[in-house]
Short mmCIF file of N, CA, C and O in Angstrom, two decimals:
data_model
loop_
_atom_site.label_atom_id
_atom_site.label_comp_id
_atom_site.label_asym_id
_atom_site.label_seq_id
_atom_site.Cartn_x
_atom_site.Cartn_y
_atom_site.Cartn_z
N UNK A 91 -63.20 -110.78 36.19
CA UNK A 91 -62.48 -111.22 35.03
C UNK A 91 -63.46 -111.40 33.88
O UNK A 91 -64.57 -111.89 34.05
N UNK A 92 -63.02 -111.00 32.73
CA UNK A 92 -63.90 -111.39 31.41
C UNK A 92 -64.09 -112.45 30.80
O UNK A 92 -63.14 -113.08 30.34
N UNK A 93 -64.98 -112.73 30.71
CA UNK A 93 -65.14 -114.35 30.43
C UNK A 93 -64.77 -114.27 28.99
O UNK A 93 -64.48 -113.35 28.22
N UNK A 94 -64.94 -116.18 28.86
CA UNK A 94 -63.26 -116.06 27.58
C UNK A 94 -64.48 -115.95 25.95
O UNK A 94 -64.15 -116.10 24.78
N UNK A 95 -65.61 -115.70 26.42
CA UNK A 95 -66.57 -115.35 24.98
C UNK A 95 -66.54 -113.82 24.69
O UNK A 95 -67.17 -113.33 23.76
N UNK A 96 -65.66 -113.00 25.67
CA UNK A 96 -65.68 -111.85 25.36
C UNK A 96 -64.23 -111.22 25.00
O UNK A 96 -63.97 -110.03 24.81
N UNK A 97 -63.51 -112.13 24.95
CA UNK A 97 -62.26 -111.89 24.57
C UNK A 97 -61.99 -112.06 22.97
O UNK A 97 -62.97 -112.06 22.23
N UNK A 98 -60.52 -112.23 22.32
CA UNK A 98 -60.16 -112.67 21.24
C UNK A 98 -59.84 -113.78 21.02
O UNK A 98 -59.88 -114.34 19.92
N UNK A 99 -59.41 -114.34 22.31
CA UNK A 99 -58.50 -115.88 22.06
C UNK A 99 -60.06 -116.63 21.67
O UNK A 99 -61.18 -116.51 22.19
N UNK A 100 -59.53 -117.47 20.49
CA UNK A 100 -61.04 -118.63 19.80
C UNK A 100 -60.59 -119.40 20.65
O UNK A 100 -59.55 -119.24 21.29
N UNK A 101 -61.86 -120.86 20.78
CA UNK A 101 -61.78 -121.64 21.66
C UNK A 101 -61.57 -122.49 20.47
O UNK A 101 -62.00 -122.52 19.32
N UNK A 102 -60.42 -123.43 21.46
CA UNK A 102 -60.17 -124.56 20.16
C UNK A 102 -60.56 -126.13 20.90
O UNK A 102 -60.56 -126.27 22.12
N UNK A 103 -60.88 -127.21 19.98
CA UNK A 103 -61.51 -128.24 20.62
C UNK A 103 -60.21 -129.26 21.21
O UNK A 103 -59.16 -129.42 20.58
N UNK A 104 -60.50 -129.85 22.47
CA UNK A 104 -59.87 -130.35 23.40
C UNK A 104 -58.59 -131.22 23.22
O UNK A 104 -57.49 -131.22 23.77
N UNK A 105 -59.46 -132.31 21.73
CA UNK A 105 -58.83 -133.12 21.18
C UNK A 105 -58.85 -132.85 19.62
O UNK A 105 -59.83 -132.51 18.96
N UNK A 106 -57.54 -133.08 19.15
CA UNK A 106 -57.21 -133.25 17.37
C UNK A 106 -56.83 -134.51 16.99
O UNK A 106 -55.91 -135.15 17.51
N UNK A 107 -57.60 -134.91 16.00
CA UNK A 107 -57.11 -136.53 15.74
C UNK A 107 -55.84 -136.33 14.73
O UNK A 107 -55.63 -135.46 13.89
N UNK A 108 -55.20 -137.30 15.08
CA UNK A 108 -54.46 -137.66 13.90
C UNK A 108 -54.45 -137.74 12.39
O UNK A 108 -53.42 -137.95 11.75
N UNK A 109 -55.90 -137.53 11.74
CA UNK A 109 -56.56 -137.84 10.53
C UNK A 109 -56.28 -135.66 10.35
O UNK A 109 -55.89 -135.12 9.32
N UNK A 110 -56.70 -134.77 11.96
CA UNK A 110 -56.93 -133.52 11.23
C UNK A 110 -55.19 -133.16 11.51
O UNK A 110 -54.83 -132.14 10.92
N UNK A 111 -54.52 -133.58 12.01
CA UNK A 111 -53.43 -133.20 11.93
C UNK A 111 -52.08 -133.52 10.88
O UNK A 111 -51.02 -132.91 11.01
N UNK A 112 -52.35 -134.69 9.71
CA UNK A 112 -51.88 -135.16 8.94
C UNK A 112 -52.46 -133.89 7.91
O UNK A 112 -51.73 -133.13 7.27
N UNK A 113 -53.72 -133.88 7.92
CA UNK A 113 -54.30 -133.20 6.86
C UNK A 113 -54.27 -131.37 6.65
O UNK A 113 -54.37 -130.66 5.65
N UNK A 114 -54.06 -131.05 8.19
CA UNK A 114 -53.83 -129.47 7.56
C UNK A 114 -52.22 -129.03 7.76
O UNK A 114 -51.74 -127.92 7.50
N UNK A 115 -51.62 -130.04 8.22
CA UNK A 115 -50.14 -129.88 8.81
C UNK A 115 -49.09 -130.65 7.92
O UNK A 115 -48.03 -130.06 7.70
N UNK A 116 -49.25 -131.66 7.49
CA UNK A 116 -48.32 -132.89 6.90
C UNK A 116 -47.83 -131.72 5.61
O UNK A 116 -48.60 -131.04 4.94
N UNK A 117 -46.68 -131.73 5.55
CA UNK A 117 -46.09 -131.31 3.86
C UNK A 117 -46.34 -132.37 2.80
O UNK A 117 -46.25 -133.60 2.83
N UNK A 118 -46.65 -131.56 1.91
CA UNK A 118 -47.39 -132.32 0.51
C UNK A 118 -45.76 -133.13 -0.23
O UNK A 118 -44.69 -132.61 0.07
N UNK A 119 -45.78 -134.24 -1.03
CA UNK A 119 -44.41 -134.66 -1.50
C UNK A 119 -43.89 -133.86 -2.44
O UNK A 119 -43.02 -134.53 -2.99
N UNK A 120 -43.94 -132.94 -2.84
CA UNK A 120 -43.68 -131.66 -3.61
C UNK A 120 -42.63 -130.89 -2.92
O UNK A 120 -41.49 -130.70 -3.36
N UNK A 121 -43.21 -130.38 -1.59
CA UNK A 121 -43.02 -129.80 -0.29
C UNK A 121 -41.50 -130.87 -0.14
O UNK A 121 -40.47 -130.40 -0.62
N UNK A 122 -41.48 -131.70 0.26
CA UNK A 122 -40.58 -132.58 0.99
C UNK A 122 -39.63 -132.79 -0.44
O UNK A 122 -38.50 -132.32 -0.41
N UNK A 123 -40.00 -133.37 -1.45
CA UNK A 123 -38.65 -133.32 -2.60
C UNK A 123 -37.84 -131.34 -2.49
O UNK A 123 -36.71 -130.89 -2.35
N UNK A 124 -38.67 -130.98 -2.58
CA UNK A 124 -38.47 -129.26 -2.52
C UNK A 124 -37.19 -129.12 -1.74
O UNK A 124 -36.03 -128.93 -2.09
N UNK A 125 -37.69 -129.26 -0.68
CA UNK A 125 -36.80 -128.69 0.54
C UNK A 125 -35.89 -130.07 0.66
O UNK A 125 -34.89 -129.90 1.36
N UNK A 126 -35.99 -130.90 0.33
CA UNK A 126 -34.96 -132.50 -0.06
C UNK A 126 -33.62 -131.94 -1.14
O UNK A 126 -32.44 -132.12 -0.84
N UNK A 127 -33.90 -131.50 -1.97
CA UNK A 127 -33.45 -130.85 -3.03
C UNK A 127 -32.19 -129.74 -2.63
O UNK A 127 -31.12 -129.70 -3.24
N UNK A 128 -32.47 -129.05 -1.75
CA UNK A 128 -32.20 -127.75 -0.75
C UNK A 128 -31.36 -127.95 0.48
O UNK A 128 -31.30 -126.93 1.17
N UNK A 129 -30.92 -128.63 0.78
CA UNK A 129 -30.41 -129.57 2.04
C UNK A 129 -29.56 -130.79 1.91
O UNK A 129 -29.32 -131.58 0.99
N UNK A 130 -29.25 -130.69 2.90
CA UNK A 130 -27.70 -132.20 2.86
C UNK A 130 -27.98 -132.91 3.80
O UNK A 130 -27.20 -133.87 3.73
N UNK A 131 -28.99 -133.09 5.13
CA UNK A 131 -29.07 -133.94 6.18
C UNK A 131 -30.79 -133.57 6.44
O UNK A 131 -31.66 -132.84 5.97
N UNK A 132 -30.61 -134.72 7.61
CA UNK A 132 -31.83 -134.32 7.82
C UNK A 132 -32.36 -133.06 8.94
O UNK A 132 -33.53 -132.71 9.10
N UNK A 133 -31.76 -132.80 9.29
CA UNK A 133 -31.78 -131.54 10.46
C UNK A 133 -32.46 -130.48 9.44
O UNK A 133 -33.56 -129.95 9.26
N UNK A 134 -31.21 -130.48 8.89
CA UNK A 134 -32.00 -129.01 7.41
C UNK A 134 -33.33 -129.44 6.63
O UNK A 134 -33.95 -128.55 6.05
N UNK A 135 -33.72 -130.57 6.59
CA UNK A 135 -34.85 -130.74 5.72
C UNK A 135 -35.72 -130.34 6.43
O UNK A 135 -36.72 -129.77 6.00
N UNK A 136 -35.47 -130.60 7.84
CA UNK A 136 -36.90 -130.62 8.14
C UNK A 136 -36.63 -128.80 8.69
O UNK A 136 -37.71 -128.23 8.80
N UNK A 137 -35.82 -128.19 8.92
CA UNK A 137 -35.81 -126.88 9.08
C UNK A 137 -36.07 -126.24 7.89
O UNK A 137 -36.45 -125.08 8.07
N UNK A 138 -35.97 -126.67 6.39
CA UNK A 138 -36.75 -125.81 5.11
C UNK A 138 -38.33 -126.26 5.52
O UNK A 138 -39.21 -125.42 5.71
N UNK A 139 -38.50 -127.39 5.60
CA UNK A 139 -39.83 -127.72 5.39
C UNK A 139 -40.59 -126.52 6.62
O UNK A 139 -41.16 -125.53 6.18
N UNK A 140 -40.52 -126.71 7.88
CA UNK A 140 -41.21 -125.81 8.76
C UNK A 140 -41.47 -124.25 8.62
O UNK A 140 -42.35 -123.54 9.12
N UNK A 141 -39.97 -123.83 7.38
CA UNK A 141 -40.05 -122.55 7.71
C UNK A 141 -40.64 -122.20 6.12
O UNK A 141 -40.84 -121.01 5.93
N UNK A 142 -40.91 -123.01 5.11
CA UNK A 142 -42.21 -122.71 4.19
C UNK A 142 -43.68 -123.26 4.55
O UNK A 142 -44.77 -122.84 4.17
N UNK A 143 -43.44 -124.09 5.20
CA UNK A 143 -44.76 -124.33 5.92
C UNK A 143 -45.50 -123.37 6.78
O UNK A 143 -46.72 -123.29 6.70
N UNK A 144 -44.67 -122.53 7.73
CA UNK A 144 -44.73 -121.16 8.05
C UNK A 144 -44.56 -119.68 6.84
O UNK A 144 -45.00 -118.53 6.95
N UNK A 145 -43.90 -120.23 5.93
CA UNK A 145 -44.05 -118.59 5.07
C UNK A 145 -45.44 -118.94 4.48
O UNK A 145 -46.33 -118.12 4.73
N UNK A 146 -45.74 -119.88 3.82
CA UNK A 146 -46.94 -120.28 2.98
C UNK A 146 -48.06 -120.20 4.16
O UNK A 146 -49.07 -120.15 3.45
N UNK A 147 -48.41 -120.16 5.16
CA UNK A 147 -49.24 -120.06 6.43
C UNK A 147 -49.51 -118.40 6.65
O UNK A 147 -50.64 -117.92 6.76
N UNK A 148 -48.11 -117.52 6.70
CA UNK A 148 -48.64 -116.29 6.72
C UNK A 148 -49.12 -115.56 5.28
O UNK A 148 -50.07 -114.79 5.22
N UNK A 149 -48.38 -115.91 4.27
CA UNK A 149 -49.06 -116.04 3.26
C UNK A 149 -50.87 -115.68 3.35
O UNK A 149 -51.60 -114.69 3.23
N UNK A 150 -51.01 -117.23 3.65
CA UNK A 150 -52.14 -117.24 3.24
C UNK A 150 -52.80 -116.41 4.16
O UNK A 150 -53.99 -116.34 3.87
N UNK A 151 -52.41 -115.55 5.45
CA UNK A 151 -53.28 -114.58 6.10
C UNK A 151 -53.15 -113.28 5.69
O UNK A 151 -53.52 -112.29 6.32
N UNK A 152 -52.41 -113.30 4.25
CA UNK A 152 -51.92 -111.79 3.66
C UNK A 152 -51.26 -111.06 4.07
O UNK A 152 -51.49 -109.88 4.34
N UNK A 153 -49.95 -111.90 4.20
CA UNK A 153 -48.64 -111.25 5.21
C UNK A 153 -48.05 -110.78 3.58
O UNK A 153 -48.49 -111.37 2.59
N UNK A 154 -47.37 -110.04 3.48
CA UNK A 154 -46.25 -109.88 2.62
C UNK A 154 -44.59 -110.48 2.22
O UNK A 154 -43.76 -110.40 3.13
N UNK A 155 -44.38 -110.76 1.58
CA UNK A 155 -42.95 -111.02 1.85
C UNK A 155 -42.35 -110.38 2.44
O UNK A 155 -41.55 -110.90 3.21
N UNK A 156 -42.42 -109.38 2.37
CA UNK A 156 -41.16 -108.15 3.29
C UNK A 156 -41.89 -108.28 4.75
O UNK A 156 -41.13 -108.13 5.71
N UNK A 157 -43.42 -108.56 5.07
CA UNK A 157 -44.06 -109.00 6.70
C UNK A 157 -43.73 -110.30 6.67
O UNK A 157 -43.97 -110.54 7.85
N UNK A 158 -43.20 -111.77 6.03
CA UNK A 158 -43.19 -112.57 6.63
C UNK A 158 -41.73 -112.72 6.80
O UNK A 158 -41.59 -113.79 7.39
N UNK A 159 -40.83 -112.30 6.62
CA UNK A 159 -39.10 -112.27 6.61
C UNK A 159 -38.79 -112.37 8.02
O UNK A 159 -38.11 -113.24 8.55
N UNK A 160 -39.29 -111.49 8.52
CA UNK A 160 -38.86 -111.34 9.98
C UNK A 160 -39.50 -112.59 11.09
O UNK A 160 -38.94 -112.97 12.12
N UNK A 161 -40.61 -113.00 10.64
CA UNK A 161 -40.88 -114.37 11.28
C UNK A 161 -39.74 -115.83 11.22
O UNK A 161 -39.60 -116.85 11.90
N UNK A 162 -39.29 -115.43 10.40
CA UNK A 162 -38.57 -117.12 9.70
C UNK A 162 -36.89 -116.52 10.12
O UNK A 162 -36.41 -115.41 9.92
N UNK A 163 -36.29 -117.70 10.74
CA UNK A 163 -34.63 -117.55 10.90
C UNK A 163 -34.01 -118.06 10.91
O UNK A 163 -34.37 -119.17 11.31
N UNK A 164 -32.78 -117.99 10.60
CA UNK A 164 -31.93 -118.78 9.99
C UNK A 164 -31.18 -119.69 10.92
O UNK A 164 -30.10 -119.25 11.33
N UNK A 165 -31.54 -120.79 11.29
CA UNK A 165 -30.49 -121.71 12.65
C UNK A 165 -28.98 -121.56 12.62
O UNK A 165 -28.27 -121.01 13.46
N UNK A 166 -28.51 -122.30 11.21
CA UNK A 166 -27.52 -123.03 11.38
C UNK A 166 -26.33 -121.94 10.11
O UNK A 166 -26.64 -120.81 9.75
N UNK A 167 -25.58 -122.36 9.85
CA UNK A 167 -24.51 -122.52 8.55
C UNK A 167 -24.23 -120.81 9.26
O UNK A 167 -24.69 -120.35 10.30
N UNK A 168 -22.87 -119.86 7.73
CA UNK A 168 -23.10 -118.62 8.05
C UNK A 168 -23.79 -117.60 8.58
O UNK A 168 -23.41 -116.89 9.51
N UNK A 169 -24.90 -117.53 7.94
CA UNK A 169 -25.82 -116.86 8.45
C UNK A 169 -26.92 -117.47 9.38
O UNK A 169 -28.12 -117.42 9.11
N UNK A 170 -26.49 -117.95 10.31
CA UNK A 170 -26.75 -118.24 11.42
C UNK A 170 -27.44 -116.86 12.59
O UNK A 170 -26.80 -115.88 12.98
N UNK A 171 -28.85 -117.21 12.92
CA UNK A 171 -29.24 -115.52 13.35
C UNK A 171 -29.62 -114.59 12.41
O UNK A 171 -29.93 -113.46 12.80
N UNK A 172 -29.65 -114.79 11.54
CA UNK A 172 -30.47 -114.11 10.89
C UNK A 172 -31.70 -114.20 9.92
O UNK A 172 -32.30 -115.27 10.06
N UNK A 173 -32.15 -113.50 9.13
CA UNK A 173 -33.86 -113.79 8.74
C UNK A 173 -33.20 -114.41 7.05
O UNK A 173 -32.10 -114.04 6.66
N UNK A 174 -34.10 -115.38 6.21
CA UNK A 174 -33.67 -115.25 4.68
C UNK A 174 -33.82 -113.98 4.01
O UNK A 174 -34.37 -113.01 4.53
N UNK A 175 -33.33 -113.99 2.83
CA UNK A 175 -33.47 -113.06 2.29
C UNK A 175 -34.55 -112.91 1.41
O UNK A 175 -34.76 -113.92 0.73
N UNK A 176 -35.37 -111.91 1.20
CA UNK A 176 -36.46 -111.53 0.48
C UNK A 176 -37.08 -112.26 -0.65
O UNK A 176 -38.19 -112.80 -0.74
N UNK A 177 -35.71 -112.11 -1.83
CA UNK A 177 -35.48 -112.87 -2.74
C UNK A 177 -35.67 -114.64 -2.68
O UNK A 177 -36.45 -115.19 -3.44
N UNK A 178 -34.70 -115.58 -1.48
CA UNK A 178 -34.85 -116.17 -1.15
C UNK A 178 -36.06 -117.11 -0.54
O UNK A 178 -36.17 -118.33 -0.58
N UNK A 179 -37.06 -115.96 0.14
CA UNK A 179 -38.62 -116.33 0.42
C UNK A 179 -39.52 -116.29 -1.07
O UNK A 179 -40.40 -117.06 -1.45
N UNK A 180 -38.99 -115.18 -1.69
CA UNK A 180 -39.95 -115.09 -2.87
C UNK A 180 -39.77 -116.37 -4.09
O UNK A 180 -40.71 -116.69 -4.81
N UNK A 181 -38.63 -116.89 -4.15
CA UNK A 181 -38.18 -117.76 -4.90
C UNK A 181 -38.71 -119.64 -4.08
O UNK A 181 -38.60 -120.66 -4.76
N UNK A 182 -39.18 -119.68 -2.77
CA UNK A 182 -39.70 -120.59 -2.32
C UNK A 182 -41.26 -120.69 -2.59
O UNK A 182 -41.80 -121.79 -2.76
N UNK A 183 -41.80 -119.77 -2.60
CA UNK A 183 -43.16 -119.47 -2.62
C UNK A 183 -43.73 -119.74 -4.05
O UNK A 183 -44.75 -120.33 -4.40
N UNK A 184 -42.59 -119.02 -4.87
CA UNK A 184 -43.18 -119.34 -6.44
C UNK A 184 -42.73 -120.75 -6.69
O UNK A 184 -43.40 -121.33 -7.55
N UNK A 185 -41.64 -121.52 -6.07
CA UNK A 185 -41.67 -122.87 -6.32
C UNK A 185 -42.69 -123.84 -5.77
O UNK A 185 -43.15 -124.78 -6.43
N UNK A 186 -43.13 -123.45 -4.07
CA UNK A 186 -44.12 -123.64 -3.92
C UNK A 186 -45.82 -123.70 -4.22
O UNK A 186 -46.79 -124.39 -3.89
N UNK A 187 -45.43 -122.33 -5.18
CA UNK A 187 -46.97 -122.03 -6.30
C UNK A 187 -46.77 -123.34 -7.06
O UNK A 187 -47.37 -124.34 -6.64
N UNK A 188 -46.05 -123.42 -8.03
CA UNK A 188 -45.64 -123.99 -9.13
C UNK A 188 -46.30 -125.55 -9.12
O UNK A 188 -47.09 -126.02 -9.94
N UNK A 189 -45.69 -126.24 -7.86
CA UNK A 189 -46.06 -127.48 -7.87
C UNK A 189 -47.29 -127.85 -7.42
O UNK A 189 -47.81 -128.96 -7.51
N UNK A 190 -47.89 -126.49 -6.74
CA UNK A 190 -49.22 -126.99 -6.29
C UNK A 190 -50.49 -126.45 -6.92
O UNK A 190 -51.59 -126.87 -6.56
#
């Protein structure tokens, strides 16, 4: 078997404190009025918040809008099962630019 320094998977450290998990994970209050704004309960808030927290994540690895669409889906309401729409991601992202 190949040992795991010769593979791809990075080695990640054992333990994460609470201090690094607030800090690269927590939504900024921008983030949370945003998707507050966007929503009627709390189920949906926190389902906008995860899934720009995820578009802004591939983002930043130089996904495209039209590559990050298919990651993100829609739970609940009509369109239930399916991905947002293009427009819809692009219009989060520039609100997301905006405030930050």
């Amino acid at each position: 078997m190949t040992s795991i320094e010769r593979t791809a998977y990075p080695r990640f450290k054992r333990l994460i404190t609470a201090h690094e998990l607030h800090l690269f994970f927590a939504p900024s209050r921008d983030e949370v009025e945003w998707a507050a704004g966007r929503t009627d309960c709390d189920e949906h808030l926190l389902a906008q918040l995860l899934a720009l927290i995820q578009a802004v994540a591939l983002r930043k690895q130089g996904f495209t809008i039209r590559q990050i669409q298919p990651h993100l889906l829609i739970k609940e309401g009509k369109r239930k099962g399916k991905n947002p729409s293009v427009g819809a991601i692009s219009q989060a992202l520039q609100a997301h630019d905006a405030e930050n």
